[in-house]
Amino acid sequence: MSDYRPLAIVTGASTGIGFALAKCCAEEGIDLLIAANERAIEYAAAELRQADVEVEAVKCDLAEEQGVEKLYAAARGRPVDMLFANAGHGLGDAFLDQSFDQARHVIDTNITGTIYLIQKVGRDMRERRRGRILITGSIAGFIPGTYSAVYNGTKAFIDSFSHALRAELQDTGVTVTCLMPGATDTDFFKRAGMMDTRVVQQDKDGPAGVARTGFDAMMRGQDEVVSGWTNKIQSVVARAAPAGLLAELHRKQAEPGSAKNK
Ligand SMILES: NC(=O)c1ccc[n+]([C@@H]2O[C@H](COP(=O)([O-])OP(=O)(O)OC[C@H]3O[C@@H](n4cnc5c(N)ncnc54)[C@H](OP(=O)(O)O)[C@@H]3O)[C@@H](O)[C@H]2O)c1
């Protein structure tokens, strides 16, 4: 029997969908290199080590090039079999009322840092002609995000980028899968400052189920997966509906103070 142990990098693994993705890996006997920006990543690592796998935690800001490089260096040249490019955050409120630094941090985390890490790890995978990449996009990428304009824009980028990269890597032995969750019960909305919006009151999927859907789709080498039936229907409608209508519908969900008006 081979004693080869695969290694996965999971970004944004301290909480939510990323932690659940890391748990899927641990349950499958996959060693882990996990990253997030706060100390909670250490607690996540301690919990994941309860499975019989090696877990290393890296605390780094993935919005910064140095943060991505610190994470990449932590693999110390060990081949990465799977990359879960999942770290991301949102930002509520009207664009003109947002802090530009915060808006830029959303872009730098969700887009710039994400694709920088994918490029570094992806080059190694292509060289070895082997690897799986799961990118956490969102069904938000289909919907102009009134009161969440920058965030939804980043996810439109990521959804599109994921399909293009997959096509470029055809026949290289490296697969790219885009996980597109809908509203999921994580720290996301609190962190985005959206606790007074109607979207917070709607039923949400659990992060464990969303992560399992993404993990299984990646293992099958699927191009994309929308988690949950309601979200699947919503994504079909969103792909066909006029952008102006979608932007108005999003306003009702994400307008600051809309929670009170339900
Ligand atoms: N929840 C939803 O409704 C939903 C729906 C569709 C897609 N998504 C996507 O799913 C992914 C995971 O979000 P979640 O819902 O699980 O939210 P979450 O519970 O807030 O988790 C976000 C994770 O990303 C990390 N992170 C954020 N910015 C980072 C940065 N600059 N550097 C390093 N780590 C960073 C956070 O760590 P720190 O706390 O240490 O920063 C945390 O581990 C995101 O890409 C999000 O856009 C979420």
PDB file of C-alpha atoms and ligand atoms in Angstrom:
ATOM      1  CA  MET A   1       0.000   0.000   0.000  1.00  0.00           C
ATOM      2  CA  SER A   2       1.288   3.473  -0.875  1.00  0.00           C
ATOM      3  CA  ASP A   3       2.154   5.714   2.058  1.00  0.00           C
ATOM      4  CA  TYR A   4       1.749   8.855  -0.085  1.00  0.00           C
ATOM      5  CA  ARG A   5      -0.234  11.510   1.775  1.00  0.00           C
ATOM      6  CA  PRO A   6      -1.833  14.233  -0.287  1.00  0.00           C
ATOM      7  CA  LEU A   7      -1.604  17.869   0.778  1.00  0.00           C
ATOM      8  CA  ALA A   8      -4.291  20.527   0.436  1.00  0.00           C
ATOM      9  CA  ILE A   9      -4.075  24.289   0.916  1.00  0.00           C
ATOM     10  CA  VAL A  10      -7.312  25.799   2.202  1.00  0.00           C
ATOM     11  CA  THR A  11      -7.589  29.581   2.472  1.00  0.00           C
ATOM     12  CA  GLY A  12     -10.118  31.198   4.783  1.00  0.00           C
ATOM     13  CA  ALA A  13     -10.162  28.005   6.839  1.00  0.00           C
ATOM     14  CA  SER A  14     -10.690  29.548  10.278  1.00  0.00           C
ATOM     15  CA  THR A  15     -14.492  29.646   9.987  1.00  0.00           C
ATOM     16  CA  GLY A  16     -17.476  29.035   7.740  1.00  0.00           C
ATOM     17  CA  ILE A  17     -17.193  27.310   4.388  1.00  0.00           C
ATOM     18  CA  GLY A  18     -13.383  27.198   4.458  1.00  0.00           C
ATOM     19  CA  PHE A  19     -13.266  25.454   7.832  1.00  0.00           C
ATOM     20  CA  ALA A  20     -15.853  22.963   6.559  1.00  0.00           C
ATOM     21  CA  LEU A  21     -13.774  22.364   3.399  1.00  0.00           C
ATOM     22  CA  ALA A  22     -10.727  21.703   5.574  1.00  0.00           C
ATOM     23  CA  LYS A  23     -12.805  19.255   7.616  1.00  0.00           C
ATOM     24  CA  CYS A  24     -13.761  17.387   4.419  1.00  0.00           C
ATOM     25  CA  CYS A  25     -10.027  17.073   3.656  1.00  0.00           C
ATOM     26  CA  ALA A  26      -9.185  15.897   7.180  1.00  0.00           C
ATOM     27  CA  GLU A  27     -11.928  13.257   7.016  1.00  0.00           C
ATOM     28  CA  GLU A  28     -10.384  11.990   3.758  1.00  0.00           C
ATOM     29  CA  GLY A  29      -6.890  11.738   5.293  1.00  0.00           C
ATOM     30  CA  ILE A  30      -5.507  14.742   3.417  1.00  0.00           C
ATOM     31  CA  ASP A  31      -2.804  16.799   5.178  1.00  0.00           C
ATOM     32  CA  LEU A  32      -3.567  20.482   5.463  1.00  0.00           C
ATOM     33  CA  LEU A  33      -1.929  23.858   5.124  1.00  0.00           C
ATOM     34  CA  ILE A  34      -4.577  26.320   6.215  1.00  0.00           C
ATOM     35  CA  ALA A  35      -4.607  30.098   6.229  1.00  0.00           C
ATOM     36  CA  ALA A  36      -6.573  33.059   7.537  1.00  0.00           C
ATOM     37  CA  ASN A  37      -5.801  36.524   8.783  1.00  0.00           C
ATOM     38  CA  GLU A  38      -6.695  36.223  12.463  1.00  0.00           C
ATOM     39  CA  ARG A  39      -5.500  34.023  15.333  1.00  0.00           C
ATOM     40  CA  ALA A  40      -8.629  31.870  15.061  1.00  0.00           C
ATOM     41  CA  ILE A  41      -6.764  29.892  12.396  1.00  0.00           C
ATOM     42  CA  GLU A  42      -4.709  28.331  15.226  1.00  0.00           C
ATOM     43  CA  TYR A  43      -7.879  27.107  16.968  1.00  0.00           C
ATOM     44  CA  ALA A  44      -9.184  25.709  13.683  1.00  0.00           C
ATOM     45  CA  ALA A  45      -5.885  23.846  13.215  1.00  0.00           C
ATOM     46  CA  ALA A  46      -6.108  22.359  16.708  1.00  0.00           C
ATOM     47  CA  GLU A  47      -9.599  21.060  15.978  1.00  0.00           C
ATOM     48  CA  LEU A  48      -8.622  19.652  12.576  1.00  0.00           C
ATOM     49  CA  ARG A  49      -5.631  17.818  14.100  1.00  0.00           C
ATOM     50  CA  GLN A  50      -8.125  15.584  15.949  1.00  0.00           C
ATOM     51  CA  ALA A  51      -8.344  13.670  12.665  1.00  0.00           C
ATOM     52  CA  ASP A  52      -5.224  11.692  11.819  1.00  0.00           C
ATOM     53  CA  VAL A  53      -3.679  14.328   9.531  1.00  0.00           C
ATOM     54  CA  GLU A  54      -0.893  16.892   9.669  1.00  0.00           C
ATOM     55  CA  VAL A  55      -2.174  20.457   9.898  1.00  0.00           C
ATOM     56  CA  GLU A  56      -0.092  23.610   9.623  1.00  0.00           C
ATOM     57  CA  ALA A  57      -1.690  26.993  10.159  1.00  0.00           C
ATOM     58  CA  VAL A  58      -0.464  30.223   8.584  1.00  0.00           C
ATOM     59  CA  LYS A  59      -1.688  33.606   9.740  1.00  0.00           C
ATOM     60  CA  CYS A  60      -1.433  35.997   6.816  1.00  0.00           C
ATOM     61  CA  ASP A  61      -3.384  38.715   5.042  1.00  0.00           C
ATOM     62  CA  LEU A  62      -4.161  37.218   1.642  1.00  0.00           C
ATOM     63  CA  ALA A  63      -5.045  40.673   0.336  1.00  0.00           C
ATOM     64  CA  GLU A  64      -1.288  41.343   0.276  1.00  0.00           C
ATOM     65  CA  GLU A  65       1.335  39.816  -2.010  1.00  0.00           C
ATOM     66  CA  GLN A  66       3.579  39.116   1.000  1.00  0.00           C
ATOM     67  CA  GLY A  67       0.715  37.272   2.678  1.00  0.00           C
ATOM     68  CA  VAL A  68       0.249  35.006  -0.330  1.00  0.00           C
ATOM     69  CA  GLU A  69       4.021  34.449  -0.563  1.00  0.00           C
ATOM     70  CA  LYS A  70       4.189  33.546   3.147  1.00  0.00           C
ATOM     71  CA  LEU A  71       1.490  30.919   2.641  1.00  0.00           C
ATOM     72  CA  TYR A  72       3.108  29.511  -0.510  1.00  0.00           C
ATOM     73  CA  ALA A  73       6.505  29.326   1.212  1.00  0.00           C
ATOM     74  CA  ALA A  74       4.980  27.414   4.135  1.00  0.00           C
ATOM     75  CA  ALA A  75       4.508  24.379   1.845  1.00  0.00           C
ATOM     76  CA  ARG A  76       8.360  24.233   1.715  1.00  0.00           C
ATOM     77  CA  GLY A  77       8.277  22.739  -1.762  1.00  0.00           C
ATOM     78  CA  ARG A  78       5.979  19.870  -0.830  1.00  0.00           C
ATOM     79  CA  PRO A  79       3.658  19.219  -3.801  1.00  0.00           C
ATOM     80  CA  VAL A  80       0.165  20.594  -3.328  1.00  0.00           C
ATOM     81  CA  ASP A  81      -2.469  18.159  -4.580  1.00  0.00           C
ATOM     82  CA  MET A  82      -5.478  20.379  -3.941  1.00  0.00           C
ATOM     83  CA  LEU A  83      -5.960  24.095  -3.609  1.00  0.00           C
ATOM     84  CA  PHE A  84      -9.133  25.481  -2.082  1.00  0.00           C
ATOM     85  CA  ALA A  85      -9.028  29.199  -2.924  1.00  0.00           C
ATOM     86  CA  ASN A  86     -11.853  30.155  -0.626  1.00  0.00           C
ATOM     87  CA  ALA A  87     -10.886  33.193   1.473  1.00  0.00           C
ATOM     88  CA  GLY A  88     -13.079  36.184   0.834  1.00  0.00           C
ATOM     89  CA  HIS A  89     -15.251  38.788   2.447  1.00  0.00           C
ATOM     90  CA  GLY A  90     -18.065  41.141   1.598  1.00  0.00           C
ATOM     91  CA  LEU A  91     -18.893  44.762   2.313  1.00  0.00           C
ATOM     92  CA  GLY A  92     -22.385  46.158   2.640  1.00  0.00           C
ATOM     93  CA  ASP A  93     -23.646  49.731   2.222  1.00  0.00           C
ATOM     94  CA  ALA A  94     -23.868  52.087  -0.742  1.00  0.00           C
ATOM     95  CA  PHE A  95     -20.624  52.258  -2.694  1.00  0.00           C
ATOM     96  CA  LEU A  96     -20.233  56.032  -2.305  1.00  0.00           C
ATOM     97  CA  ASP A  97     -20.601  55.646   1.467  1.00  0.00           C
ATOM     98  CA  GLN A  98     -18.049  52.842   1.819  1.00  0.00           C
ATOM     99  CA  SER A  99     -14.494  53.395   2.974  1.00  0.00           C
ATOM    100  CA  PHE A 100     -12.359  53.040  -0.131  1.00  0.00           C
ATOM    101  CA  ASP A 101      -9.687  51.153   1.835  1.00  0.00           C
ATOM    102  CA  GLN A 102     -12.283  48.581   2.868  1.00  0.00           C
ATOM    103  CA  ALA A 103     -13.629  48.281  -0.670  1.00  0.00           C
ATOM    104  CA  ARG A 104     -10.096  47.794  -1.984  1.00  0.00           C
ATOM    105  CA  HIS A 105      -9.451  45.137   0.670  1.00  0.00           C
ATOM    106  CA  VAL A 106     -12.437  43.194  -0.700  1.00  0.00           C
ATOM    107  CA  ILE A 107     -10.980  43.369  -4.215  1.00  0.00           C
ATOM    108  CA  ASP A 108      -7.445  42.560  -3.050  1.00  0.00           C
ATOM    109  CA  THR A 109      -8.635  39.542  -1.057  1.00  0.00           C
ATOM    110  CA  ASN A 110     -11.326  38.151  -3.337  1.00  0.00           C
ATOM    111  CA  ILE A 111      -9.522  38.795  -6.630  1.00  0.00           C
ATOM    112  CA  THR A 112      -5.863  39.855  -6.490  1.00  0.00           C
ATOM    113  CA  GLY A 113      -4.640  37.621  -3.659  1.00  0.00           C
ATOM    114  CA  THR A 114      -6.830  34.752  -4.807  1.00  0.00           C
ATOM    115  CA  ILE A 115      -5.524  34.674  -8.363  1.00  0.00           C
ATOM    116  CA  TYR A 116      -1.918  35.321  -7.260  1.00  0.00           C
ATOM    117  CA  LEU A 117      -2.045  32.179  -5.109  1.00  0.00           C
ATOM    118  CA  ILE A 118      -3.788  30.218  -7.871  1.00  0.00           C
ATOM    119  CA  GLN A 119      -1.064  31.244 -10.327  1.00  0.00           C
ATOM    120  CA  LYS A 120       1.760  30.178  -8.020  1.00  0.00           C
ATOM    121  CA  VAL A 121       0.242  26.833  -7.037  1.00  0.00           C
ATOM    122  CA  GLY A 122      -1.281  26.256 -10.488  1.00  0.00           C
ATOM    123  CA  ARG A 123       2.126  26.553 -12.210  1.00  0.00           C
ATOM    124  CA  ASP A 124       3.510  23.804  -9.964  1.00  0.00           C
ATOM    125  CA  MET A 125       0.464  21.624 -10.628  1.00  0.00           C
ATOM    126  CA  ARG A 126       0.781  22.076 -14.402  1.00  0.00           C
ATOM    127  CA  GLU A 127       4.466  21.175 -14.169  1.00  0.00           C
ATOM    128  CA  ARG A 128       3.568  17.963 -12.330  1.00  0.00           C
ATOM    129  CA  ARG A 129       0.548  17.405 -14.629  1.00  0.00           C
ATOM    130  CA  ARG A 130      -1.615  16.784 -11.614  1.00  0.00           C
ATOM    131  CA  GLY A 131      -3.812  18.812  -9.273  1.00  0.00           C
ATOM    132  CA  ARG A 132      -7.271  19.992  -8.347  1.00  0.00           C
ATOM    133  CA  ILE A 133      -8.320  23.576  -7.723  1.00  0.00           C
ATOM    134  CA  LEU A 134     -11.604  24.585  -6.108  1.00  0.00           C
ATOM    135  CA  ILE A 135     -12.408  28.292  -6.209  1.00  0.00           C
ATOM    136  CA  THR A 136     -15.221  29.666  -4.064  1.00  0.00           C
ATOM    137  CA  GLY A 137     -17.187  31.996  -6.298  1.00  0.00           C
ATOM    138  CA  SER A 138     -20.851  32.787  -5.632  1.00  0.00           C
ATOM    139  CA  ILE A 139     -24.235  33.018  -7.264  1.00  0.00           C
ATOM    140  CA  ALA A 140     -23.770  36.693  -6.320  1.00  0.00           C
ATOM    141  CA  GLY A 141     -21.564  36.807  -9.411  1.00  0.00           C
ATOM    142  CA  PHE A 142     -24.705  36.616 -11.588  1.00  0.00           C
ATOM    143  CA  ILE A 143     -26.445  39.492  -9.788  1.00  0.00           C
ATOM    144  CA  PRO A 144     -25.525  43.216  -9.769  1.00  0.00           C
ATOM    145  CA  GLY A 145     -25.170  43.741  -6.020  1.00  0.00           C
ATOM    146  CA  THR A 146     -27.027  46.900  -5.115  1.00  0.00           C
ATOM    147  CA  TYR A 147     -25.593  47.869  -1.682  1.00  0.00           C
ATOM    148  CA  SER A 148     -22.947  45.207  -2.185  1.00  0.00           C
ATOM    149  CA  ALA A 149     -21.656  46.378  -5.543  1.00  0.00           C
ATOM    150  CA  VAL A 150     -17.949  45.744  -5.097  1.00  0.00           C
ATOM    151  CA  TYR A 151     -18.399  42.304  -3.527  1.00  0.00           C
ATOM    152  CA  ASN A 152     -20.761  41.016  -6.212  1.00  0.00           C
ATOM    153  CA  GLY A 153     -18.398  42.411  -8.837  1.00  0.00           C
ATOM    154  CA  THR A 154     -15.506  40.424  -7.359  1.00  0.00           C
ATOM    155  CA  LYS A 155     -17.561  37.245  -7.508  1.00  0.00           C
ATOM    156  CA  ALA A 156     -18.552  37.906 -11.150  1.00  0.00           C
ATOM    157  CA  PHE A 157     -14.819  38.112 -11.841  1.00  0.00           C
ATOM    158  CA  ILE A 158     -14.085  34.900  -9.943  1.00  0.00           C
ATOM    159  CA  ASP A 159     -16.930  32.896 -11.547  1.00  0.00           C
ATOM    160  CA  SER A 160     -15.738  33.961 -15.003  1.00  0.00           C
ATOM    161  CA  PHE A 161     -12.016  33.512 -14.239  1.00  0.00           C
ATOM    162  CA  SER A 162     -12.603  30.012 -12.970  1.00  0.00           C
ATOM    163  CA  HIS A 163     -14.191  28.827 -16.235  1.00  0.00           C
ATOM    164  CA  ALA A 164     -11.491  30.472 -18.345  1.00  0.00           C
ATOM    165  CA  LEU A 165      -8.639  28.964 -16.321  1.00  0.00           C
ATOM    166  CA  ARG A 166     -10.294  25.559 -16.514  1.00  0.00           C
ATOM    167  CA  ALA A 167     -10.396  25.813 -20.303  1.00  0.00           C
ATOM    168  CA  GLU A 168      -6.730  26.884 -20.442  1.00  0.00           C
ATOM    169  CA  LEU A 169      -5.745  23.879 -18.323  1.00  0.00           C
ATOM    170  CA  GLN A 170      -7.648  21.355 -20.394  1.00  0.00           C
ATOM    171  CA  ASP A 171      -5.502  18.241 -20.975  1.00  0.00           C
ATOM    172  CA  THR A 172      -2.876  19.267 -18.407  1.00  0.00           C
ATOM    173  CA  GLY A 173      -4.092  16.979 -15.622  1.00  0.00           C
ATOM    174  CA  VAL A 174      -5.173  19.994 -13.561  1.00  0.00           C
ATOM    175  CA  THR A 175      -8.883  20.611 -12.987  1.00  0.00           C
ATOM    176  CA  VAL A 176     -10.597  23.790 -11.889  1.00  0.00           C
ATOM    177  CA  THR A 177     -14.003  23.772 -10.220  1.00  0.00           C
ATOM    178  CA  CYS A 178     -16.057  26.786  -9.183  1.00  0.00           C
ATOM    179  CA  LEU A 179     -18.174  26.384  -6.048  1.00  0.00           C
ATOM    180  CA  MET A 180     -21.048  28.865  -6.164  1.00  0.00           C
ATOM    181  CA  PRO A 181     -22.900  29.003  -2.846  1.00  0.00           C
ATOM    182  CA  GLY A 182     -25.984  31.066  -2.166  1.00  0.00           C
ATOM    183  CA  ALA A 183     -26.640  32.637   1.235  1.00  0.00           C
ATOM    184  CA  THR A 184     -24.818  30.471   3.770  1.00  0.00           C
ATOM    185  CA  ASP A 185     -24.966  30.624   7.539  1.00  0.00           C
ATOM    186  CA  THR A 186     -21.469  31.892   8.390  1.00  0.00           C
ATOM    187  CA  ASP A 187     -19.802  35.020   9.829  1.00  0.00           C
ATOM    188  CA  PHE A 188     -19.928  36.528   6.338  1.00  0.00           C
ATOM    189  CA  PHE A 189     -22.857  38.945   6.831  1.00  0.00           C
ATOM    190  CA  LYS A 190     -21.689  40.161  10.227  1.00  0.00           C
ATOM    191  CA  ARG A 191     -18.231  40.837   8.880  1.00  0.00           C
ATOM    192  CA  ALA A 192     -19.700  42.650   5.864  1.00  0.00           C
ATOM    193  CA  GLY A 193     -21.713  44.932   8.160  1.00  0.00           C
ATOM    194  CA  MET A 194     -25.013  43.635   6.763  1.00  0.00           C
ATOM    195  CA  MET A 195     -26.786  42.562   9.950  1.00  0.00           C
ATOM    196  CA  ASP A 196     -29.560  45.139   9.416  1.00  0.00           C
ATOM    197  CA  THR A 197     -30.460  43.828   5.960  1.00  0.00           C
ATOM    198  CA  ARG A 198     -33.225  41.494   4.872  1.00  0.00           C
ATOM    199  CA  VAL A 199     -30.777  38.926   3.466  1.00  0.00           C
ATOM    200  CA  VAL A 200     -29.749  38.109   7.040  1.00  0.00           C
ATOM    201  CA  GLN A 201     -33.328  37.055   7.854  1.00  0.00           C
ATOM    202  CA  GLN A 202     -33.672  34.619   4.954  1.00  0.00           C
ATOM    203  CA  ASP A 203     -33.162  30.860   5.291  1.00  0.00           C
ATOM    204  CA  LYS A 204     -29.570  29.894   4.696  1.00  0.00           C
ATOM    205  CA  ASP A 205     -27.624  26.769   3.856  1.00  0.00           C
ATOM    206  CA  GLY A 206     -25.264  25.269   6.415  1.00  0.00           C
ATOM    207  CA  PRO A 207     -21.528  25.580   5.645  1.00  0.00           C
ATOM    208  CA  ALA A 208     -20.901  21.836   6.077  1.00  0.00           C
ATOM    209  CA  GLY A 209     -23.338  20.885   3.293  1.00  0.00           C
ATOM    210  CA  VAL A 210     -22.042  23.633   0.999  1.00  0.00           C
ATOM    211  CA  ALA A 211     -18.446  22.510   1.524  1.00  0.00           C
ATOM    212  CA  ARG A 212     -19.276  18.849   0.913  1.00  0.00           C
ATOM    213  CA  THR A 213     -21.049  19.787  -2.350  1.00  0.00           C
ATOM    214  CA  GLY A 214     -17.949  21.687  -3.475  1.00  0.00           C
ATOM    215  CA  PHE A 215     -15.493  19.024  -2.347  1.00  0.00           C
ATOM    216  CA  ASP A 216     -17.369  16.248  -4.164  1.00  0.00           C
ATOM    217  CA  ALA A 217     -17.715  18.345  -7.348  1.00  0.00           C
ATOM    218  CA  MET A 218     -13.970  19.026  -7.285  1.00  0.00           C
ATOM    219  CA  MET A 219     -13.185  15.338  -6.832  1.00  0.00           C
ATOM    220  CA  ARG A 220     -15.404  14.565  -9.863  1.00  0.00           C
ATOM    221  CA  GLY A 221     -13.547  17.239 -11.842  1.00  0.00           C
ATOM    222  CA  GLN A 222     -16.776  19.162 -12.468  1.00  0.00           C
ATOM    223  CA  ASP A 223     -16.598  22.694 -13.925  1.00  0.00           C
ATOM    224  CA  GLU A 224     -18.989  24.355 -11.481  1.00  0.00           C
ATOM    225  CA  VAL A 225     -21.503  23.572  -8.812  1.00  0.00           C
ATOM    226  CA  VAL A 226     -24.257  25.691  -7.284  1.00  0.00           C
ATOM    227  CA  SER A 227     -25.022  24.426  -3.787  1.00  0.00           C
ATOM    228  CA  GLY A 228     -28.703  23.877  -2.892  1.00  0.00           C
ATOM    229  CA  TRP A 229     -31.843  23.577  -5.040  1.00  0.00           C
ATOM    230  CA  THR A 230     -33.199  27.057  -4.300  1.00  0.00           C
ATOM    231  CA  ASN A 231     -29.874  28.546  -5.332  1.00  0.00           C
ATOM    232  CA  LYS A 232     -29.777  26.398  -8.483  1.00  0.00           C
ATOM    233  CA  ILE A 233     -33.175  27.807  -9.514  1.00  0.00           C
ATOM    234  CA  GLN A 234     -32.103  31.327  -8.551  1.00  0.00           C
ATOM    235  CA  SER A 235     -28.939  31.025 -10.638  1.00  0.00           C
ATOM    236  CA  VAL A 236     -30.857  29.814 -13.711  1.00  0.00           C
ATOM    237  CA  VAL A 237     -33.271  32.760 -13.384  1.00  0.00           C
ATOM    238  CA  ALA A 238     -30.420  35.204 -12.722  1.00  0.00           C
ATOM    239  CA  ARG A 239     -28.527  34.098 -15.847  1.00  0.00           C
ATOM    240  CA  ALA A 240     -31.589  34.942 -17.966  1.00  0.00           C
ATOM    241  CA  ALA A 241     -33.088  38.003 -16.239  1.00  0.00           C
ATOM    242  CA  PRO A 242     -32.282  41.638 -17.179  1.00  0.00           C
ATOM    243  CA  ALA A 243     -29.507  43.170 -15.050  1.00  0.00           C
ATOM    244  CA  GLY A 244     -31.688  46.148 -14.054  1.00  0.00           C
ATOM    245  CA  LEU A 245     -34.368  43.873 -12.616  1.00  0.00           C
ATOM    246  CA  LEU A 246     -31.783  41.853 -10.696  1.00  0.00           C
ATOM    247  CA  ALA A 247     -30.241  45.043  -9.297  1.00  0.00           C
ATOM    248  CA  GLU A 248     -33.669  46.145  -8.020  1.00  0.00           C
ATOM    249  CA  LEU A 249     -34.325  42.751  -6.430  1.00  0.00           C
ATOM    250  CA  HIS A 250     -30.920  42.909  -4.755  1.00  0.00           C
ATOM    251  CA  ARG A 251     -31.754  46.338  -3.330  1.00  0.00           C
ATOM    252  CA  LYS A 252     -34.678  44.779  -1.413  1.00  0.00           C
ATOM    253  CA  GLN A 253     -32.363  42.178   0.121  1.00  0.00           C
ATOM    254  CA  ALA A 254     -29.284  44.256   0.883  1.00  0.00           C
ATOM    255  CA  GLU A 255     -30.420  47.843   1.526  1.00  0.00           C
ATOM    256  CA  PRO A 256     -29.228  48.997   4.969  1.00  0.00           C
ATOM    257  CA  GLY A 257     -32.191  48.938   7.352  1.00  0.00           C
ATOM    258  CA  SER A 258     -34.266  46.610   5.134  1.00  0.00           C
ATOM    259  CA  ALA A 259     -34.423  43.962   7.877  1.00  0.00           C
ATOM    260  CA  LYS A 260     -36.901  46.071   9.850  1.00  0.00           C
ATOM    261  CA  ASN A 261     -39.292  46.343   6.911  1.00  0.00           C
ATOM    262  CA  LYS A 262     -39.830  42.629   6.370  1.00  0.00           C
TER     263      LYS A 262
HETATM  264  N1  LIG B   1     -21.729  33.092   3.411  1.00  0.00           N
HETATM  265  C1  LIG B   1     -22.295  33.277   2.233  1.00  0.00           C
HETATM  266  O1  LIG B   1     -23.517  33.569   2.126  1.00  0.00           O
HETATM  267  C2  LIG B   1     -21.482  33.104   0.968  1.00  0.00           C
HETATM  268  C3  LIG B   1     -22.179  32.929  -0.231  1.00  0.00           C
HETATM  269  C4  LIG B   1     -21.451  32.763  -1.403  1.00  0.00           C
HETATM  270  C5  LIG B   1     -20.070  32.756  -1.365  1.00  0.00           C
HETATM  271  N2  LIG B   1     -19.414  32.934  -0.193  1.00  0.00           N
HETATM  272  C6  LIG B   1     -17.945  32.935  -0.207  1.00  0.00           C
HETATM  273  O2  LIG B   1     -17.468  31.888   0.592  1.00  0.00           O
HETATM  274  C7  LIG B   1     -16.133  32.190   1.023  1.00  0.00           C
HETATM  275  C8  LIG B   1     -16.030  31.911   2.510  1.00  0.00           C
HETATM  276  O3  LIG B   1     -16.898  32.809   3.204  1.00  0.00           O
HETATM  277  P1  LIG B   1     -17.738  32.368   4.490  1.00  0.00           P
HETATM  278  O4  LIG B   1     -19.158  32.557   4.167  1.00  0.00           O
HETATM  279  O5  LIG B   1     -17.268  31.058   4.979  1.00  0.00           O
HETATM  280  O6  LIG B   1     -17.368  33.553   5.485  1.00  0.00           O
HETATM  281  P2  LIG B   1     -16.524  33.588   6.848  1.00  0.00           P
HETATM  282  O7  LIG B   1     -17.080  32.627   7.827  1.00  0.00           O
HETATM  283  O8  LIG B   1     -16.464  35.041   7.198  1.00  0.00           O
HETATM  284  O9  LIG B   1     -15.078  33.069   6.418  1.00  0.00           O
HETATM  285  C9  LIG B   1     -14.198  33.844   5.652  1.00  0.00           C
HETATM  286  C10 LIG B   1     -12.805  33.268   5.798  1.00  0.00           C
HETATM  287  O10 LIG B   1     -11.924  33.997   4.921  1.00  0.00           O
HETATM  288  C11 LIG B   1     -10.845  34.526   5.705  1.00  0.00           C
HETATM  289  N3  LIG B   1     -10.382  35.784   5.130  1.00  0.00           N
HETATM  290  C12 LIG B   1     -11.120  36.830   4.710  1.00  0.00           C
HETATM  291  N4  LIG B   1     -10.329  37.802   4.265  1.00  0.00           N
HETATM  292  C13 LIG B   1      -9.044  37.358   4.405  1.00  0.00           C
HETATM  293  C14 LIG B   1      -7.778  37.909   4.130  1.00  0.00           C
HETATM  294  N5  LIG B   1      -7.625  39.125   3.590  1.00  0.00           N
HETATM  295  N6  LIG B   1      -6.676  37.170   4.393  1.00  0.00           N
HETATM  296  C15 LIG B   1      -6.791  35.942   4.949  1.00  0.00           C
HETATM  297  N7  LIG B   1      -7.965  35.361   5.228  1.00  0.00           N
HETATM  298  C16 LIG B   1      -9.084  36.070   4.963  1.00  0.00           C
HETATM  299  C17 LIG B   1     -11.425  34.693   7.100  1.00  0.00           C
HETATM  300  O11 LIG B   1     -10.379  34.704   8.039  1.00  0.00           O
HETATM  301  P3  LIG B   1     -10.107  35.977   9.021  1.00  0.00           P
HETATM  302  O12 LIG B   1     -11.351  36.105   9.856  1.00  0.00           O
HETATM  303  O13 LIG B   1      -8.895  35.557   9.762  1.00  0.00           O
HETATM  304  O14 LIG B   1      -9.898  37.153   8.140  1.00  0.00           O
HETATM  305  C18 LIG B   1     -12.265  33.422   7.214  1.00  0.00           C
HETATM  306  O15 LIG B   1     -11.434  32.332   7.501  1.00  0.00           O
HETATM  307  C19 LIG B   1     -15.876  33.642   0.625  1.00  0.00           C
HETATM  308  O16 LIG B   1     -15.111  33.668  -0.555  1.00  0.00           O
HETATM  309  C20 LIG B   1     -17.278  34.177   0.352  1.00  0.00           C
HETATM  310  O17 LIG B   1     -17.259  35.222  -0.562  1.00  0.00           O
HETATM  311  C21 LIG B   1     -20.092  33.084   0.991  1.00  0.00           C
END
